[in-house]
Coordinates of N, CA and C in Angstrom, one line a residue:
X1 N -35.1 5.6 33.3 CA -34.5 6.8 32.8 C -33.0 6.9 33.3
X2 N -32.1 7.2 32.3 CA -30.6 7.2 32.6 C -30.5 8.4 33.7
X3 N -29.5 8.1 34.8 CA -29.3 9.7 35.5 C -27.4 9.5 35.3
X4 N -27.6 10.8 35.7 CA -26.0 11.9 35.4 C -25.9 12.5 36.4
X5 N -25.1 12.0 37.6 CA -25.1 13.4 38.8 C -23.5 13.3 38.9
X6 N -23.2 14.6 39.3 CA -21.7 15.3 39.0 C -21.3 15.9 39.9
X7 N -20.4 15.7 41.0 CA -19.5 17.1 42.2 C -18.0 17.1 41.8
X8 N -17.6 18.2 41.9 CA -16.3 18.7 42.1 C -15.9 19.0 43.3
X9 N -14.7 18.8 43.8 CA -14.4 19.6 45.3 C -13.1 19.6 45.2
X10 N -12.4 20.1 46.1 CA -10.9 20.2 46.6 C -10.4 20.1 47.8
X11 N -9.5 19.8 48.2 CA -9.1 19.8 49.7 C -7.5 20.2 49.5
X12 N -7.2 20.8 50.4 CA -5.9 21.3 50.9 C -4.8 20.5 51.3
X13 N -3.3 20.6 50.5 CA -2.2 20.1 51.8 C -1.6 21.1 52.2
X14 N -1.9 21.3 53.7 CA -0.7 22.5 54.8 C 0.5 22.0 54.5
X15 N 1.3 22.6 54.4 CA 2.9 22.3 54.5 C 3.3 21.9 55.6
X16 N 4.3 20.7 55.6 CA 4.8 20.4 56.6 C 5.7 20.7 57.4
X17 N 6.3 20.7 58.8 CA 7.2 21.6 59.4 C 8.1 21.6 58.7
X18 N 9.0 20.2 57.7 CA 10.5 20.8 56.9 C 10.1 21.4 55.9
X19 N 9.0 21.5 55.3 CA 8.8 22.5 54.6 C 8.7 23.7 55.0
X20 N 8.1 24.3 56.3 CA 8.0 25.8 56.6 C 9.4 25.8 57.0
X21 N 9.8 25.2 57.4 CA 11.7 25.7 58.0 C 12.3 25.9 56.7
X22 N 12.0 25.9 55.6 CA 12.8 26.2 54.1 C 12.9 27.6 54.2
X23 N 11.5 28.0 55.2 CA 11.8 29.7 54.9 C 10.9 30.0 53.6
X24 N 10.6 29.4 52.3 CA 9.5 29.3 51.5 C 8.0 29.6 51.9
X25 N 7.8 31.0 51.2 CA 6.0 31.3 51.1 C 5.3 30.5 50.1
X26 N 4.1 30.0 51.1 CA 3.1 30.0 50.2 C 2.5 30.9 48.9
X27 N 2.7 30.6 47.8 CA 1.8 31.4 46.7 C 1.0 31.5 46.2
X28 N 0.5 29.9 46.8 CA -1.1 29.6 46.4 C -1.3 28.4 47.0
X29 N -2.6 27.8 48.0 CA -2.4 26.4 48.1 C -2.6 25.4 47.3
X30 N -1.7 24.9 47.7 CA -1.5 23.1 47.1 C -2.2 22.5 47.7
X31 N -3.3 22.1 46.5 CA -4.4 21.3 46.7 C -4.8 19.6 46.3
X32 N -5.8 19.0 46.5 CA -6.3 17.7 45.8 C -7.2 18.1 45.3
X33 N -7.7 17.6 43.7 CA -8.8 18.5 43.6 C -9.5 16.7 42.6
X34 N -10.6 16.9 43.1 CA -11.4 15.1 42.2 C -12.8 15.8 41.7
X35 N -13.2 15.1 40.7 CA -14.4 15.0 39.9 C -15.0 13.8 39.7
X36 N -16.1 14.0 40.6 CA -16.9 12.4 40.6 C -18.1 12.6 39.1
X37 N -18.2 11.2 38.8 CA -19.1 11.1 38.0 C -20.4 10.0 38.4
X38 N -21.0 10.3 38.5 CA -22.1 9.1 38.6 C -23.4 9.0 37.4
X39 N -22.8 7.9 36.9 CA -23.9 7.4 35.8 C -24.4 6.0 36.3
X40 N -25.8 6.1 36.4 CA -26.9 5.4 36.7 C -26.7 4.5 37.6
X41 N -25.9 5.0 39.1 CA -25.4 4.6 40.1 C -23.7 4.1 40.1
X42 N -23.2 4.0 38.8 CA -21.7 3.7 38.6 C -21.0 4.9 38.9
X43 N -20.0 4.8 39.9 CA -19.7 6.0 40.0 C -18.1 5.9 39.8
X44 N -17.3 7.0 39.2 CA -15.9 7.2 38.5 C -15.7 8.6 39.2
X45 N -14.1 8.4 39.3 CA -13.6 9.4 40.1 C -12.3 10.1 39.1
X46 N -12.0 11.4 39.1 CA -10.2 11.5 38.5 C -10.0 12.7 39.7
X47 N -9.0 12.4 40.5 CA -8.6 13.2 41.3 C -7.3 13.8 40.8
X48 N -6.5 15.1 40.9 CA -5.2 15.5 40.7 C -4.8 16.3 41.7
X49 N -4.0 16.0 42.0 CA -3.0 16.3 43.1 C -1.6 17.8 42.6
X50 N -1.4 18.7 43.4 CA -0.3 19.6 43.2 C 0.9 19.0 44.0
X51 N 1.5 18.4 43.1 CA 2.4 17.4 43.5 C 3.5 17.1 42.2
X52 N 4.5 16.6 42.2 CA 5.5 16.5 40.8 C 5.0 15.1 40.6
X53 N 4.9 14.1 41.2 CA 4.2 13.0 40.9 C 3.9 12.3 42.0
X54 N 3.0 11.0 42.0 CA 3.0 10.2 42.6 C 3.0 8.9 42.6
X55 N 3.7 8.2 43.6 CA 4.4 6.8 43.5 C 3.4 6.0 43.3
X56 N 3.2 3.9 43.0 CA 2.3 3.5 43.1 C 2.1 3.1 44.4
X57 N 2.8 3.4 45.6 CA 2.2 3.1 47.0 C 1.3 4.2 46.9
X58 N 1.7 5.8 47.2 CA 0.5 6.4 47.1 C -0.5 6.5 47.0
X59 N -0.1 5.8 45.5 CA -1.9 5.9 44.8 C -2.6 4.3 45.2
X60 N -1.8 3.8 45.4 CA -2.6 2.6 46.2 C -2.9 3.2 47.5
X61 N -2.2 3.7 48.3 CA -3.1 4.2 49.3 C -4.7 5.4 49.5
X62 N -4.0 6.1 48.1 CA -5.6 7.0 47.9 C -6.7 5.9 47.5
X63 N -6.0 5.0 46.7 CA -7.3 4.0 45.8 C -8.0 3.1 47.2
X64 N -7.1 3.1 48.2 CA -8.0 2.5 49.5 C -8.9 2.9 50.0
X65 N -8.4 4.5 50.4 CA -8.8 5.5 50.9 C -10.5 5.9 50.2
X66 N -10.4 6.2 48.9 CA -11.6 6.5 48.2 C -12.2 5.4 48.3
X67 N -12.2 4.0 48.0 CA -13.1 3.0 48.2 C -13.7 3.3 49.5
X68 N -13.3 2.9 50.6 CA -13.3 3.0 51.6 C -14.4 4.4 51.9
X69 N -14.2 5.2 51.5 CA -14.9 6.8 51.6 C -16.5 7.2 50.8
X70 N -15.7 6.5 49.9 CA -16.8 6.8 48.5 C -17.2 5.6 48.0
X71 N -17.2 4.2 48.3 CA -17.8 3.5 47.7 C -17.1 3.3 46.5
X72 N -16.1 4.1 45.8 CA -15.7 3.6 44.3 C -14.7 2.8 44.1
X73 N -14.8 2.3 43.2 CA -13.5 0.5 43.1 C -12.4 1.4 42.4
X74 N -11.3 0.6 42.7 CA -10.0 1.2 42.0 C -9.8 1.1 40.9
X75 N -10.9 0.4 39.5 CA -10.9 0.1 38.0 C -11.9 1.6 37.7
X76 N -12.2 2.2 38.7 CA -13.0 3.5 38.1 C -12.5 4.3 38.9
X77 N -11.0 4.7 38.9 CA -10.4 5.9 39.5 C -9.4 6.2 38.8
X78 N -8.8 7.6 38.3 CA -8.0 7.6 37.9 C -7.0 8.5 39.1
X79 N -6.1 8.8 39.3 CA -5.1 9.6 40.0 C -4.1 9.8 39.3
X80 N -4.0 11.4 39.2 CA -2.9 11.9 38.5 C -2.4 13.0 39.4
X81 N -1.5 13.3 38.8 CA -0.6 14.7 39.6 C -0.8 16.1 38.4
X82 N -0.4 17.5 38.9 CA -0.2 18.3 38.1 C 1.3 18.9 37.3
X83 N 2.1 17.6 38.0 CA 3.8 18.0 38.2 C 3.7 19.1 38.3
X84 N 3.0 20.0 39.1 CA 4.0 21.1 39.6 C 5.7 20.4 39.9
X85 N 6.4 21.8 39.8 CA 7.6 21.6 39.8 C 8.0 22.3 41.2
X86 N 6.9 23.0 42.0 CA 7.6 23.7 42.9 C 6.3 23.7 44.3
X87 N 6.3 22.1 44.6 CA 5.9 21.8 45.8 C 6.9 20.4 46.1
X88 N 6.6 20.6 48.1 CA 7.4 19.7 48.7 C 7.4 18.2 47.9
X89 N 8.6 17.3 47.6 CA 8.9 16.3 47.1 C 7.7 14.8 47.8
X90 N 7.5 14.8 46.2 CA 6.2 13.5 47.1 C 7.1 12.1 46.6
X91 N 8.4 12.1 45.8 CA 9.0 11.2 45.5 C 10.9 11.0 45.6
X92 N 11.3 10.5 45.6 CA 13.2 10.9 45.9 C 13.4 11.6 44.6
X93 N 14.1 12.8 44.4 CA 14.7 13.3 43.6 C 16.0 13.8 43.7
X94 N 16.8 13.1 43.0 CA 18.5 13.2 43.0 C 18.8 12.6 44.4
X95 N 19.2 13.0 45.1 CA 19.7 13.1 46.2 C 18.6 13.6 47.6
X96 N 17.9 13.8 47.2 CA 16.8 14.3 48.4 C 15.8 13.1 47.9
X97 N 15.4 12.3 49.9 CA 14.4 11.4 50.0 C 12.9 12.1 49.9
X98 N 12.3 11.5 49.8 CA 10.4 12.0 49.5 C 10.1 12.5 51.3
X99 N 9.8 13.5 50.8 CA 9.0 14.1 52.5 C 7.5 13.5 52.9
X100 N 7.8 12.3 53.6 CA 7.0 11.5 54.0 C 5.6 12.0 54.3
X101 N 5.6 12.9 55.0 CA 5.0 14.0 55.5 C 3.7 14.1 54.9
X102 N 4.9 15.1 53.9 CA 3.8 15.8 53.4 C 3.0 14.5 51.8
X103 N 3.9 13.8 51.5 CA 3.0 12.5 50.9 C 2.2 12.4 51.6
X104 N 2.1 12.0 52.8 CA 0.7 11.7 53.7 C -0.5 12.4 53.6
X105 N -0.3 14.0 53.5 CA -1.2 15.3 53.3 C -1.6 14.9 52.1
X106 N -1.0 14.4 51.1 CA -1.5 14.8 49.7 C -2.3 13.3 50.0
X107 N -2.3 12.2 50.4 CA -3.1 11.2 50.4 C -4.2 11.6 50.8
X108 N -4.1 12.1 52.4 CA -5.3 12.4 52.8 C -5.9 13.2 52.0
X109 N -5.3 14.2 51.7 CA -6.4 15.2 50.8 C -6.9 14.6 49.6
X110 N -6.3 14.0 49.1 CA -7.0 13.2 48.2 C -8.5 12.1 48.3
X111 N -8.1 11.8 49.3 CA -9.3 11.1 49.8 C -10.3 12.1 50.2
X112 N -10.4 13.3 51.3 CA -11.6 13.8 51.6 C -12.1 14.9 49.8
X113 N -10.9 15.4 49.1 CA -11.5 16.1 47.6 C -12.6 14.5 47.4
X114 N -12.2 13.6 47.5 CA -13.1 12.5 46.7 C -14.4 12.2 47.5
X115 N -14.6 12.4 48.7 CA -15.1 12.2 49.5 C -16.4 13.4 49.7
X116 N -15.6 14.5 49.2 CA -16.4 15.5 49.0 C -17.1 16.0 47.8
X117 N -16.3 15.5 46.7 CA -17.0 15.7 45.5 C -18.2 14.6 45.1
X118 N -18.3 13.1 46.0 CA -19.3 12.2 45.6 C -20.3 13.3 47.0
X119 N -20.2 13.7 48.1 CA -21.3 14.1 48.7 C -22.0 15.5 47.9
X120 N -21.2 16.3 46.6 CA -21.5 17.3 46.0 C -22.5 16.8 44.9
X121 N -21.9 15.1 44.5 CA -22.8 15.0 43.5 C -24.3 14.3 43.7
X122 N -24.2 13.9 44.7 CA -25.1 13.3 45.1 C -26.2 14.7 45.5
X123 N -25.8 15.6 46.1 CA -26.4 16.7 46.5 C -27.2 17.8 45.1
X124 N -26.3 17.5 43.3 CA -26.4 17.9 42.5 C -27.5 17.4 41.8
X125 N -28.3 16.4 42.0 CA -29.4 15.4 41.2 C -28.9 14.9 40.6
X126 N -29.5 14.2 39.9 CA -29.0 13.0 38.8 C -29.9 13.6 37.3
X127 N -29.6 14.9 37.3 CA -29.7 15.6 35.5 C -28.5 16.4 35.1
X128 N -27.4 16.2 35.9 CA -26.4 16.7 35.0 C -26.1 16.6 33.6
X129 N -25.3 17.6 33.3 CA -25.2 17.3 31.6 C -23.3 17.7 31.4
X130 N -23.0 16.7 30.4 CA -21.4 16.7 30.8 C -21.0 17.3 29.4
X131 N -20.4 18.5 29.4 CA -19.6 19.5 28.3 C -18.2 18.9 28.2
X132 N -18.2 18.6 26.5 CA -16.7 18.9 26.0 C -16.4 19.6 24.9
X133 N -15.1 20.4 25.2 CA -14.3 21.2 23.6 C -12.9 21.1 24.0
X134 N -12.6 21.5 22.7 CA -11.0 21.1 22.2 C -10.9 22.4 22.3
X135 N -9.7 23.6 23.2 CA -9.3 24.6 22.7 C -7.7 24.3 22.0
X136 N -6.6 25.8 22.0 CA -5.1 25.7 21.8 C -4.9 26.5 22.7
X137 N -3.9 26.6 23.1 CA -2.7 27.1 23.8 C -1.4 27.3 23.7
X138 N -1.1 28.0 22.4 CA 0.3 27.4 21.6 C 1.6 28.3 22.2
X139 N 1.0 29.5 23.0 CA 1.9 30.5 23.6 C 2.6 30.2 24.9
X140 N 2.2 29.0 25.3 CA 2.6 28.3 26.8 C 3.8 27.2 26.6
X141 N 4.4 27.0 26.7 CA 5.4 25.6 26.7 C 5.7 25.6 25.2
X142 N 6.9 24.5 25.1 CA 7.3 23.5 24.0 C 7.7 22.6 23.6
X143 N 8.5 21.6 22.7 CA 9.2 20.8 22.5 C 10.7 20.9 23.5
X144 N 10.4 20.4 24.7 CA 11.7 20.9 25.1 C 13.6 20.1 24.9
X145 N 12.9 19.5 23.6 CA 14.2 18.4 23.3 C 14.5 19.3 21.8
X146 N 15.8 20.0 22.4 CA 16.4 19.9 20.9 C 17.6 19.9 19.9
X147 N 17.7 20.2 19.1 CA 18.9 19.5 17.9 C 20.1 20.9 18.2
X148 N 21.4 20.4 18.6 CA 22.3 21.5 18.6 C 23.0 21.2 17.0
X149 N 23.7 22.6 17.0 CA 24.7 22.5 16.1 C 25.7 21.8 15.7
X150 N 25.9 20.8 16.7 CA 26.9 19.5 17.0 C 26.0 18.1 16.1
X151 N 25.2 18.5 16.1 CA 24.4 17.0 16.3 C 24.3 16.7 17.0
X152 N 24.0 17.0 18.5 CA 23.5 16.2 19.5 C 22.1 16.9 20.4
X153 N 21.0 16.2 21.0 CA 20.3 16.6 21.5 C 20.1 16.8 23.0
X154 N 20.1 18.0 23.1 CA 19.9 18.9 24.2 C 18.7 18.6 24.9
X155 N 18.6 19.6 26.4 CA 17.5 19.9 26.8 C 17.3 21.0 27.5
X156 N 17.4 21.7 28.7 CA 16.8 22.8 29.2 C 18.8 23.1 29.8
X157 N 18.8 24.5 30.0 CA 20.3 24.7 31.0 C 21.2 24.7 30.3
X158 N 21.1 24.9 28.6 CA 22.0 24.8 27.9 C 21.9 26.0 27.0
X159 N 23.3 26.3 26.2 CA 23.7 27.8 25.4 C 22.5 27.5 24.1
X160 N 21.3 28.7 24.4 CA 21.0 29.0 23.5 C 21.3 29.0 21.9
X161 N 22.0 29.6 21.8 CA 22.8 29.9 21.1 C 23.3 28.8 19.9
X162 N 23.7 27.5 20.2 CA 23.6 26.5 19.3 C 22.6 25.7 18.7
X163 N 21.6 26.2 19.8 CA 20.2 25.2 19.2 C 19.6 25.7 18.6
X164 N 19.2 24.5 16.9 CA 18.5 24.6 15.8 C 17.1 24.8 15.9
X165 N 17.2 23.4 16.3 CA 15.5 23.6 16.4 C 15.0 22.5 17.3
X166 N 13.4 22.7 17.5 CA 13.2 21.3 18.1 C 12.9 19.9 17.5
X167 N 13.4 18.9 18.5 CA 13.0 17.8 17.7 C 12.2 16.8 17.0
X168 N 10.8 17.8 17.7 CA 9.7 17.2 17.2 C 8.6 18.4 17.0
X169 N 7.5 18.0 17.3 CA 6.4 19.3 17.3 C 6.1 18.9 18.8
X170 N 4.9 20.0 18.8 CA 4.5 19.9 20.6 C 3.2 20.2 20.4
X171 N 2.2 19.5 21.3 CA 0.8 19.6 21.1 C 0.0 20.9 21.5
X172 N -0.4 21.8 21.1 CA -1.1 23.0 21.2 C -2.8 22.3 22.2
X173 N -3.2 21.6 21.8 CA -4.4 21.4 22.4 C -4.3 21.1 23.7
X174 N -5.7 21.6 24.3 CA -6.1 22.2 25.6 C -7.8 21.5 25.8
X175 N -8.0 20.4 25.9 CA -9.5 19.8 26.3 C -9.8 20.5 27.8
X176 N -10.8 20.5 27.5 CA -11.6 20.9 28.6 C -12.8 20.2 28.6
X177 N -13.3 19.7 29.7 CA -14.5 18.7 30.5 C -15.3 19.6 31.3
X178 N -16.1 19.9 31.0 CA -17.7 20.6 32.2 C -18.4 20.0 32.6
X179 N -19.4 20.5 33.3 CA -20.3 19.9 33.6 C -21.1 20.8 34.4
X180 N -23.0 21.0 33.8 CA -23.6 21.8 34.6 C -25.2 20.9 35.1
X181 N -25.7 21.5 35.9 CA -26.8 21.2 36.1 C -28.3 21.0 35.7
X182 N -29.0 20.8 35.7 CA -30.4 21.2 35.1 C -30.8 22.6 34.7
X183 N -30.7 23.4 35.9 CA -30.9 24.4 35.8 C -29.5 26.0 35.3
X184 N -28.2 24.4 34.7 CA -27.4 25.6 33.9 C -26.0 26.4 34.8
X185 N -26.7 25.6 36.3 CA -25.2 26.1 37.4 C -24.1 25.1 37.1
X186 N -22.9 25.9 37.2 CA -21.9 25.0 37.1 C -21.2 24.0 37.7
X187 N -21.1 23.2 37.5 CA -20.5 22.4 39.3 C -18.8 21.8 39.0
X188 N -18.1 22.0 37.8 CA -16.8 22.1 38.0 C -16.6 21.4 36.8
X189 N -15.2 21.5 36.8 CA -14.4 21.4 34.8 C -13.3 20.8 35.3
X190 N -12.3 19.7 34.1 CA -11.1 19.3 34.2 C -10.9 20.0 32.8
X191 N -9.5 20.4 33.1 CA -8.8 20.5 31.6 C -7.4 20.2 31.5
X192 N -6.9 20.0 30.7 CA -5.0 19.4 30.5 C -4.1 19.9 29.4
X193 N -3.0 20.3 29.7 CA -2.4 20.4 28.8 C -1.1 20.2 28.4
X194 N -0.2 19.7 27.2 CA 1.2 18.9 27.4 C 2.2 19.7 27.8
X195 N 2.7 20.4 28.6 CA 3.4 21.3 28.8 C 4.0 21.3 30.3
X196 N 5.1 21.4 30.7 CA 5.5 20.8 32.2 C 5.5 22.1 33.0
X197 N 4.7 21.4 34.3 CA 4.0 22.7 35.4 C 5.1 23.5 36.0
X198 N 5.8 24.4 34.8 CA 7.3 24.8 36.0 C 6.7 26.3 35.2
X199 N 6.5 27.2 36.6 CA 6.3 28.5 36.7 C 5.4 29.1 37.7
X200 N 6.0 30.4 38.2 CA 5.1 30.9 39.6 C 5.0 32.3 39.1
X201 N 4.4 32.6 40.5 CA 4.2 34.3 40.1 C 5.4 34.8 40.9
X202 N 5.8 34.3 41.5 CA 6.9 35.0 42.6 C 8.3 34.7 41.9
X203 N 9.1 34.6 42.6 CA 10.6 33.7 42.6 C 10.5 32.6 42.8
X204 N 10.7 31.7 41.9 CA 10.6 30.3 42.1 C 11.2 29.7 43.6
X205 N 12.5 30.3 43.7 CA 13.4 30.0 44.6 C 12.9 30.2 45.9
X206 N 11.8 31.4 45.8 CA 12.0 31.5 46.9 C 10.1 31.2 47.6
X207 N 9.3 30.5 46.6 CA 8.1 30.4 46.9 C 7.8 28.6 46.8
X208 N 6.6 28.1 47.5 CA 6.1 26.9 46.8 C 4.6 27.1 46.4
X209 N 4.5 26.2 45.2 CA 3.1 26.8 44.5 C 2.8 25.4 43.4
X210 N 1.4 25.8 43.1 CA 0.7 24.6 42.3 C 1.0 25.0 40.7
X211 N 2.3 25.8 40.6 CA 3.0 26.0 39.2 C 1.4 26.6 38.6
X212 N 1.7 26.9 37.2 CA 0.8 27.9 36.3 C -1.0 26.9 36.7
X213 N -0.2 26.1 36.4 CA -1.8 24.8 35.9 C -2.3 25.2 37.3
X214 N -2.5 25.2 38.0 CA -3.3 25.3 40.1 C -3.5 26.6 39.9
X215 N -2.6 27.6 39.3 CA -2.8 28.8 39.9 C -4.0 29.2 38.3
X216 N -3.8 29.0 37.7 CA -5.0 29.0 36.6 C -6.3 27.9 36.8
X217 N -5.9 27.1 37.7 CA -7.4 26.6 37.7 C -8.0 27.6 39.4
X218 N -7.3 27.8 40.2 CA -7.5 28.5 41.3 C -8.1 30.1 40.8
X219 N -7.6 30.7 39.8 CA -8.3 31.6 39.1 C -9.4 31.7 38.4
X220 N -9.6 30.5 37.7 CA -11.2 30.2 37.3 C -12.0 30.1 38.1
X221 N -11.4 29.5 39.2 CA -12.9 29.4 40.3 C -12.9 30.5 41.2
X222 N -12.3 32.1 41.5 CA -12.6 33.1 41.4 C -13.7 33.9 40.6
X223 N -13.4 33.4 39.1 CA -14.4 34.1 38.5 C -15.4 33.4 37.8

């Protein structure tokens, strides 16, 4: 008989001391969050990180890390980021080097979210059942390349005012991934969507946060 066993989990990155010297509140924490899958002892991982991206040392260091933890090979992991736009730098941007630091935190946490979501699934039986649907979300983000009045294309920081239109279309779709138990308990969802993770509840300036996507998944698991 085929089995299906399924954990979700998360783990935390604390901020690091040059990050608390910014003077920057927390808004929400910045998390690792992974989804193990285990079918008929193969087990597959997708972890995502609140992070703007991450390098391939990184993720070669998570992909150690989770082997090493969980048993799973690096051809059945995926690792992604949520690009938030407004947590400590996990890579050099412009002129500022990657905060070593706190790269480190998001490694580790990446490793124990994986670590923890194979001891959730294993704890879950092997009758899970795995949900998918296609929603929209057309009110969130857009095409953010577009055609000025010049003929030239633009992007964000620029006079309203001359821009036509955009230069392509932008995907409205919103997948979402479930997954519940035998008995119908839920044990955790991925969902995505094309739209770049820049927005908080506070002042951008003056907060760090897992941008809309963290703070919307950190609100579903409220309710």
């Amino acid at each position: 008989m085929s089995t299906l066993m399924i954990g979700a989990a998360t783990s935390e990155m604390a901020l690091d001391a040059a990050s608390l010297a910014t003077g920057r509140m927390l808004e929400a924490p910045l998390r690792a969050g992974a989804f193990v899958i285990v079918h008929d002892q193969t087990p597959f991982c997708m972890i995502s990180c609140d992070v703007i991206a991450l390098t391939r040392d990184l993720v070669d260091e998570i992909g150690a890390g989770v082997a090493g933890a969980c048993g799973i090979p690096a051809d059945n992991l995926l690792v992604t980021s949520t690009h938030t736009h407004h947590a400590p730098g996990t890579l050099p941007i412009y002129l500022n080097p990657r905060n070593e630091a706190f790269a480190q935190r998001t490694v580790a946490a990446a490793v124990e979210a994986a670590r923890k979501a194979m001891a959730a699934a294993n704890e879950n039986g092997g009758q899970a059942e795995l949900l998918h649907a296609t929603g929209q979300e057309a009110t969130v983000g857009g095409n953010s390349r577009w055609l000025t009045q010049e003929g030239q294309i633009t992007w964000s920081g620029h006079d309203e005012s001359v821009m036509v239109r955009p230069t392509g279309p932008h995907d409205p779709d919103l997948p979402v991934l479930a997954a519940r138990d035998a008995s119908g308990r839920f044990l955790g969802a991925v969902f995505g969507h094309g739209t770049h993770n820049i927005g908080t509840l506070g002042d951008y300036r003056q907060v760090f946060s897992p941008g809309f996507f963290g703070l919307a998944a950190q609100e579903l698991e409220r309710q």
